[in-house]
Coordinates of C-alpha atoms and ligand atoms in Angstrom, one line a residue:
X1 CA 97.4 68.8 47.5
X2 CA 98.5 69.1 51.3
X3 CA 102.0 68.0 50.5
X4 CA 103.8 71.6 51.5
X5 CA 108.3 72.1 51.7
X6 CA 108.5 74.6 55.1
X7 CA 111.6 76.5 55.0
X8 CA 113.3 78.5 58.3
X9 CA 114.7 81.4 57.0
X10 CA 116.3 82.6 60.6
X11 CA 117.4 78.9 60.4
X12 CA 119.4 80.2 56.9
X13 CA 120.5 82.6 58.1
X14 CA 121.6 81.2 61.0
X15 CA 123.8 78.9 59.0
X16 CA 125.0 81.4 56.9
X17 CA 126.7 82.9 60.0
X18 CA 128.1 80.2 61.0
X19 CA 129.6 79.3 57.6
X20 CA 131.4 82.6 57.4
X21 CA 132.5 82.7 60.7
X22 CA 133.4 79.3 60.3
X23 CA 135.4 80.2 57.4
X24 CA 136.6 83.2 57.7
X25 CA 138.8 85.1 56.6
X26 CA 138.0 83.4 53.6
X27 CA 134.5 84.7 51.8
X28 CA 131.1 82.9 51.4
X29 CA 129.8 82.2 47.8
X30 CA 126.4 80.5 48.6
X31 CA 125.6 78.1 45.6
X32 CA 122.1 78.5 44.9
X33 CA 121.8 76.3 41.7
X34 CA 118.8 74.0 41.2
X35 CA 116.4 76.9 43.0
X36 CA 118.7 77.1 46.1
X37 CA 118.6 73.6 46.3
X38 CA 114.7 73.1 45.9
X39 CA 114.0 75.4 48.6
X40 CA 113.5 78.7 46.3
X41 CA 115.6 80.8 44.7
X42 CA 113.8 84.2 45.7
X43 CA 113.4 84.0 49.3
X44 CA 117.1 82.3 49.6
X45 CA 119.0 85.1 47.8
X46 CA 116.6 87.9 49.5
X47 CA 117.4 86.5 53.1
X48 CA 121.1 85.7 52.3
X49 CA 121.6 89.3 50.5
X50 CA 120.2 90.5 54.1
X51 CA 122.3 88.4 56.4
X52 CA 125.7 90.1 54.3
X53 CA 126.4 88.0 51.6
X54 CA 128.3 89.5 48.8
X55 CA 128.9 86.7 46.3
X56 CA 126.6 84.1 44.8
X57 CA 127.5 80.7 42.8
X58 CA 124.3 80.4 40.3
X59 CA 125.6 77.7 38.2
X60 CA 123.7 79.0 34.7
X61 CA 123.2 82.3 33.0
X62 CA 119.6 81.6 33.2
X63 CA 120.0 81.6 37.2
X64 CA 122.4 84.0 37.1
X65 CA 120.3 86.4 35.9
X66 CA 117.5 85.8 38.0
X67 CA 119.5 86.6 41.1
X68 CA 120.5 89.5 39.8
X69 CA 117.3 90.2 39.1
X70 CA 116.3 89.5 43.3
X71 CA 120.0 90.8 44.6
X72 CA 120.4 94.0 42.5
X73 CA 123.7 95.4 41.3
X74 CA 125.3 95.1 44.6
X75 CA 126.5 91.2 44.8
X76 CA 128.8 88.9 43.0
X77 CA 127.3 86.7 41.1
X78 CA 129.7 83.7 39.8
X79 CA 128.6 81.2 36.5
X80 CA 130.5 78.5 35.4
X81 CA 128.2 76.9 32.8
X82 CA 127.5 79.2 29.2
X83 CA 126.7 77.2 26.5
X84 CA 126.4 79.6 23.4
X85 CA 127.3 82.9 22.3
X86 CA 123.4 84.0 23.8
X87 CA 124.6 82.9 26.7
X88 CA 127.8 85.1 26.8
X89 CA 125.9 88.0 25.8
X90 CA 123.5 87.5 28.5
X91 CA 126.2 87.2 31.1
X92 CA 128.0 90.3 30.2
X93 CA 125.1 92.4 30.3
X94 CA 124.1 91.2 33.7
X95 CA 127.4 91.6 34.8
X96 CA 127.7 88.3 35.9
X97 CA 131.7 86.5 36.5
X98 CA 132.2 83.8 34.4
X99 CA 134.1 80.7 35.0
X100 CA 136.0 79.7 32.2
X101 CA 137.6 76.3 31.5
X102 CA 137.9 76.3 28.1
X103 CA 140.0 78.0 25.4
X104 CA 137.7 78.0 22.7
X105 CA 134.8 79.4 25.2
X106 CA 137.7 82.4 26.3
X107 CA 137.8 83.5 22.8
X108 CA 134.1 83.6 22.1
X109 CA 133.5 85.7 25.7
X110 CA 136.1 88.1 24.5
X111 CA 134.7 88.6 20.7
X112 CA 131.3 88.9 22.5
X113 CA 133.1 91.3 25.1
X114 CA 134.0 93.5 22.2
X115 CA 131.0 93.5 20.3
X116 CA 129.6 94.5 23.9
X117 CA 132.0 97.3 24.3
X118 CA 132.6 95.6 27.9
X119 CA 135.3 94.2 30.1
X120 CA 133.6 90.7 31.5
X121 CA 135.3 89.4 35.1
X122 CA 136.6 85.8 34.4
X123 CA 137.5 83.2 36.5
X124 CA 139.6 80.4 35.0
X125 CA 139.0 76.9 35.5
X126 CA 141.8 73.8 35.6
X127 CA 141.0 70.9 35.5
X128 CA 142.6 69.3 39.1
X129 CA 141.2 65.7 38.1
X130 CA 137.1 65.6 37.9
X131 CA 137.2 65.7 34.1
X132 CA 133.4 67.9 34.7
X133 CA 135.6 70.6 32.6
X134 CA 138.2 72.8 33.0
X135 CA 141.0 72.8 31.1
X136 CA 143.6 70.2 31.7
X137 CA 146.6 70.5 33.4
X138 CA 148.9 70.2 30.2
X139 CA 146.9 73.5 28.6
X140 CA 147.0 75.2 31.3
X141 CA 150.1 77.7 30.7
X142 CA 149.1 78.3 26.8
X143 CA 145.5 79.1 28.3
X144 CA 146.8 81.1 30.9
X145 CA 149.0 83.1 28.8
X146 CA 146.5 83.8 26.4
X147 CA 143.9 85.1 29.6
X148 CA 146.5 87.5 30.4
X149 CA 147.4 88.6 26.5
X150 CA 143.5 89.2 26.6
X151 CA 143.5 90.9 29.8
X152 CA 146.6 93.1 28.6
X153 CA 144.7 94.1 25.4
X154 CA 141.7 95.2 27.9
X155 CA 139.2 92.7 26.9
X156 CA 138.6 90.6 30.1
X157 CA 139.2 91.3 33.6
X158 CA 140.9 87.9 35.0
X159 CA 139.5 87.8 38.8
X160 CA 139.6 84.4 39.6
X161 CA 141.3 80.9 39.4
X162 CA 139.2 77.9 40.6
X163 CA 138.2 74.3 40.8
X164 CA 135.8 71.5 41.9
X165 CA 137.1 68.7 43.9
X166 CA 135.1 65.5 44.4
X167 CA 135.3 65.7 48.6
X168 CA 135.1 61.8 48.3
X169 CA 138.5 61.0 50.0
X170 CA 141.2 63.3 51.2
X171 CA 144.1 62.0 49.3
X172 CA 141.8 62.6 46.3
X173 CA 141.5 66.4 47.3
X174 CA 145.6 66.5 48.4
X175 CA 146.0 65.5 44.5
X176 CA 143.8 68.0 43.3
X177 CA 145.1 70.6 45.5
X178 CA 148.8 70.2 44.5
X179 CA 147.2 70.1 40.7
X180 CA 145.5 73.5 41.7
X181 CA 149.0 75.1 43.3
X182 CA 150.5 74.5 40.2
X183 CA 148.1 75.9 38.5
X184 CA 148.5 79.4 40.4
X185 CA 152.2 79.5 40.0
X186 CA 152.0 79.2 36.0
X187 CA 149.2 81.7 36.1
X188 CA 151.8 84.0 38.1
X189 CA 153.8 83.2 35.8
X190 CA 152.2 84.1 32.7
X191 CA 151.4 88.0 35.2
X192 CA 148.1 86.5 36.5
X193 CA 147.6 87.5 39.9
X194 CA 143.9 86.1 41.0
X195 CA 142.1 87.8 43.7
X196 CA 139.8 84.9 44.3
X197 CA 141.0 81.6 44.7
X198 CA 138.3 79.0 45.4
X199 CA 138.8 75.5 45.4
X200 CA 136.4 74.1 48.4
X201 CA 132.6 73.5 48.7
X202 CA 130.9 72.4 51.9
X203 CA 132.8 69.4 53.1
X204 CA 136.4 71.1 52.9
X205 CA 135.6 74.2 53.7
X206 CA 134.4 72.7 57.4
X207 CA 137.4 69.7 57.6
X208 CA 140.2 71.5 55.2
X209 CA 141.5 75.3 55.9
X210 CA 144.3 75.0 53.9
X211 CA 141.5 74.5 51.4
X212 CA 139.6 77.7 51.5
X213 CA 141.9 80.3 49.9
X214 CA 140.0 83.6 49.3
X215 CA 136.6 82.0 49.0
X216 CA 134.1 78.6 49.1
X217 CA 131.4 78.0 47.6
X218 CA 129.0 76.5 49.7
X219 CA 126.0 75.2 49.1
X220 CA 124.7 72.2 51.3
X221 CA 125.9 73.1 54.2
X222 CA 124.1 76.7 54.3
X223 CA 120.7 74.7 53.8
X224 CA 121.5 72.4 56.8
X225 CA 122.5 69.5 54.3
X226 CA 125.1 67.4 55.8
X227 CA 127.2 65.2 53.6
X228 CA 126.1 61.6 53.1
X229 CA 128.9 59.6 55.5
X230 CA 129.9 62.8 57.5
X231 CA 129.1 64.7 60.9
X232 CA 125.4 65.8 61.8
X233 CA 124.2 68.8 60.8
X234 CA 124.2 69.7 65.4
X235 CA 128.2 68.9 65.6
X236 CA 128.9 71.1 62.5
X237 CA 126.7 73.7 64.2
X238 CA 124.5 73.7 61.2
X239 CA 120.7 74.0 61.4
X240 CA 117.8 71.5 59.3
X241 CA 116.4 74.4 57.1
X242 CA 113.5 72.2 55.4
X243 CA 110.6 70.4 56.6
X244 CA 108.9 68.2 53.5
X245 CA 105.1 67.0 55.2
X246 CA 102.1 65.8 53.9
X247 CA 98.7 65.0 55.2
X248 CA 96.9 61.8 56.2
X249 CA 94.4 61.6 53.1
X250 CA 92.5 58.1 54.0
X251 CA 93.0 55.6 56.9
X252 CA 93.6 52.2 55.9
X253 CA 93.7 48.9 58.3
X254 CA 97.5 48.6 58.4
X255 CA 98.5 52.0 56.7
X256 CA 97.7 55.2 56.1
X257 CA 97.8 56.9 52.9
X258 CA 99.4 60.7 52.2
X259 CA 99.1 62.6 49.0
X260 CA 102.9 63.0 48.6
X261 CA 104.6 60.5 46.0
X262 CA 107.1 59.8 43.3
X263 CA 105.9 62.4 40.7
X264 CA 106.1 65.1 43.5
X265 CA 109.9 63.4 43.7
X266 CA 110.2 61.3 46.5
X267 CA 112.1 58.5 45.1
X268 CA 110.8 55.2 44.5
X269 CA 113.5 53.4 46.2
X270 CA 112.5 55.0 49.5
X271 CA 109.5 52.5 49.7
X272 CA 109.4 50.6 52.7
X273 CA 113.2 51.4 53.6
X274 CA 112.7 55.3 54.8
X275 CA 111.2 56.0 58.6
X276 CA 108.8 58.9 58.4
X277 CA 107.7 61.3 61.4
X278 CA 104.0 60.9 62.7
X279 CA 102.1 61.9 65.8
X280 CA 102.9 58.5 67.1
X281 CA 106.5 58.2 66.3
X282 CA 109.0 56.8 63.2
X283 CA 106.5 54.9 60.8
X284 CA 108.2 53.0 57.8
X285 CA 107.2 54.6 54.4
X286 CA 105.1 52.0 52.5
X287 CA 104.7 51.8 48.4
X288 CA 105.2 54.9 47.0
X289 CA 102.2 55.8 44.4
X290 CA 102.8 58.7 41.9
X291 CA 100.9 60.9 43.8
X292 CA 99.8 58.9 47.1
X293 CA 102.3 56.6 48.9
X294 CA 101.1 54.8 51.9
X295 CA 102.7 54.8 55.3
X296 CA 102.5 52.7 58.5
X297 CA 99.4 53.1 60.9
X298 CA 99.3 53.8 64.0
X299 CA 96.8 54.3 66.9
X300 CA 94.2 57.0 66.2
X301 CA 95.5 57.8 62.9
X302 CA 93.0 60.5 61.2
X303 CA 92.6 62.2 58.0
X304 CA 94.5 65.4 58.3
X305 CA 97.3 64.4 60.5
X306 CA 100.7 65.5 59.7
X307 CA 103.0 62.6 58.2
X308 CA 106.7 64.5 58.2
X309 CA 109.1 62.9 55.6
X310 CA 112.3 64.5 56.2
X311 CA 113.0 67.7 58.7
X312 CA 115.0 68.7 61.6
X313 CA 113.4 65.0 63.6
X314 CA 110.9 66.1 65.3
X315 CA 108.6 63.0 65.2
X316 CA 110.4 60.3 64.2
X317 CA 111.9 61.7 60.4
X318 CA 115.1 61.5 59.6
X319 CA 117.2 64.4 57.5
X320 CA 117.1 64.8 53.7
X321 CA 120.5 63.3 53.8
X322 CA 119.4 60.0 56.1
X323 CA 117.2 59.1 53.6
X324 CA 119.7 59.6 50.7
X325 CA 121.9 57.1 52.8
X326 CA 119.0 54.8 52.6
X327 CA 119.7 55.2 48.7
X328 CA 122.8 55.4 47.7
X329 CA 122.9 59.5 47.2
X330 CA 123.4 62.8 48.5
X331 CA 121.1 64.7 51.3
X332 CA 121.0 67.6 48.0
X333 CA 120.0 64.9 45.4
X334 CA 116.3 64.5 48.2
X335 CA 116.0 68.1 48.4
X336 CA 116.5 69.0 44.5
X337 CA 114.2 66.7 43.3
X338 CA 111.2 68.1 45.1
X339 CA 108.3 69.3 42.6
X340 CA 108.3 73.0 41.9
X341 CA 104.7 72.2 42.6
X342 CA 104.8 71.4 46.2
X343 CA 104.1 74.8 47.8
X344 CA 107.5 76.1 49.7
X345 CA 105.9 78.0 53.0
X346 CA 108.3 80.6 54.6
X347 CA 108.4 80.8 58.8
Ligands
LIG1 C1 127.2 72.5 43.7 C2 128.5 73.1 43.7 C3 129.1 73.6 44.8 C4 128.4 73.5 46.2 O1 128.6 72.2 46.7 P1 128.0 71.8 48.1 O2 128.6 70.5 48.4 O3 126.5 71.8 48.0 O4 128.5 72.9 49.1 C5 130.3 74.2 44.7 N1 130.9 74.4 43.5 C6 130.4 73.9 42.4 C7 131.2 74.0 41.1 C8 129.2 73.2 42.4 O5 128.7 72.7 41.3

């Protein structure tokens, strides 16, 4: 297989800056869920860990616990899905923060807290309208009082109050955002006094500062993903990280063919519809094979030239997110999808 994902880590951590200073004085959580979105978990968390970052979103315990594995006992490391009582137990003793968003799940951390003899950080979750979880609005003061009874009686450490907003429309978000201060002012109420409030991923933590509170969590954007529909990557001041190529494996009379194709995760749909870089230029992505796909000839193609699907456009490719336009999805949607098998080469 030639097929290889190139990653810039100055690039990374280029972006990284520019998040935080960007956000600032609100704090960076880089989301590195899905393997740092395809692009590795190891070598994102060891360069982000370098270039300052102090908190990290990892979505499981599974890759919780791998970063702090990579990151040591130094970082933050924020989980919002635990699905059993292993899970719980796994969380506390990696001393991971746990977002919570649902009552039943609160009482099961804090029995496995006990049995732990420890005092887990919690972040609790409302629901401000995406119904992914969190517990809805109408809950919210019986949960929150109960989170600080449990807090009172030493069993969790309540840190954090959070949400996901959809970043689809900005009424949407203004909804969610008066949901969300409503939601602070009960848990003031009930003696809950969070010192991180996060609310905003990528797209409102650029466009929205009254969205960033105390911390976003920001994934896309720190990998030079721009949003589907939204400003380049160059006016956000953001940086391509990731370079998917693959090489010319046979000539053809009217196409070439590369060994890169829908089992390696390029999606199907991108046949005939994406532009691909070559040393001649855009060339239209042909059929898309499971492991081969053919491209568009051109003059003096050979076996062993470099066909580019997506990178920072240096031949003709588009980004990971111009092709998900193509498609119907999100630049993150290309960029996760990419087999674990395709080698990931560092610069
Ligand atoms: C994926 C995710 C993020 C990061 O979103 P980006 O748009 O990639 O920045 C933030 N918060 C939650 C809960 C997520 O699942």
């Amino acid at each position: 297989m030639t097929a290889r994902l190139h990653v810039d880590l100055a690039a990374l951590t280029d972006n990284i800056a520019r998040v935080r200073e960007t956000v600032a004085p609100a704090e960076l959580m880089l989301v590195v869920k899905d393997d740092a979105y395809g692009h590795g978990l190891h070598a994102v968390v060891n360069t982000a860990t370098r270039a300052g970052v102090r908190w990290f979103g990892a979505f499981d315990v599974r890759t919780g616990t791998a970063v702090r594995a990579a990151a040591g006992d130094a970082v933050r490391i924020f989980t919002w899905i635990a699905a059993s009582p292993d899970d719980l137990r796994a969380a506390i003793t990696a001393q991971l923060d746990l977002g919570i968003g649902d009552a039943e799940l609160l009482e099961e951390l804090a029995d496995a807290a006990s049995d732990a003899g420890a005092t887990p950080r919690v972040h609790l979750k409302i629901d401000t309208g995406l119904h992914r979880n969190g517990v809805r609005p109408e809950e919210w003061s019986a949960f929150v009082a109960r989170a600080a009874a449990l807090q009172a009686a030493g069993r969790i450490d309540v840190v954090g109050v959070w949400s996901h907003i959809a970043e689809a429309s900005d009424a949407e978000d203004d909804d969610a955002r008066a949901v969300f201060e409503r939601a602070l002012q009960q848990a003031e109420s009930a003696g809950i006094l969070p010192g991180v409030r996060h609310l905003a991923a990528s797209a409102a933590s650029f466009a929205r500062p009254e969205f960033r509170y105390d911390m976003v969590r920001v994934g896309a954007f720190c990998y030079g993903i721009r949003s589907a529909g939204g400003p380049s990557a160059a006016k956000l001041g953001l940086r391509t990280i990731a370079r998917l190529e693959a090489e010319v494996v046979a000539v053809q009379e009217e196409t070439v063919r590369i060994d890169i194709g829908a089992f390696d995760g390029l999606p199907s749909s991108l046949s005939g519809r994406a532009m691909v870089g070559t040393p001649a230029g855009a060339r239209r992505l042909g059929p898309l094979g499971g492991v081969q796909s053919l491209v568009e000839t051109w003059t003096d193609a050979e076996v062993g030239d470099v066909v580019t699907i997506y990178g920072p456009g240096r031949s003709g490719e588009g980004t990971a997110t111009d092709l998900a336009e193509l498609i119907g999805t999100i630049g993150e949607e290309i960029a996760v999808r990419i087999s674990p098998l395709i080698p990931r080469v560092y610069t």
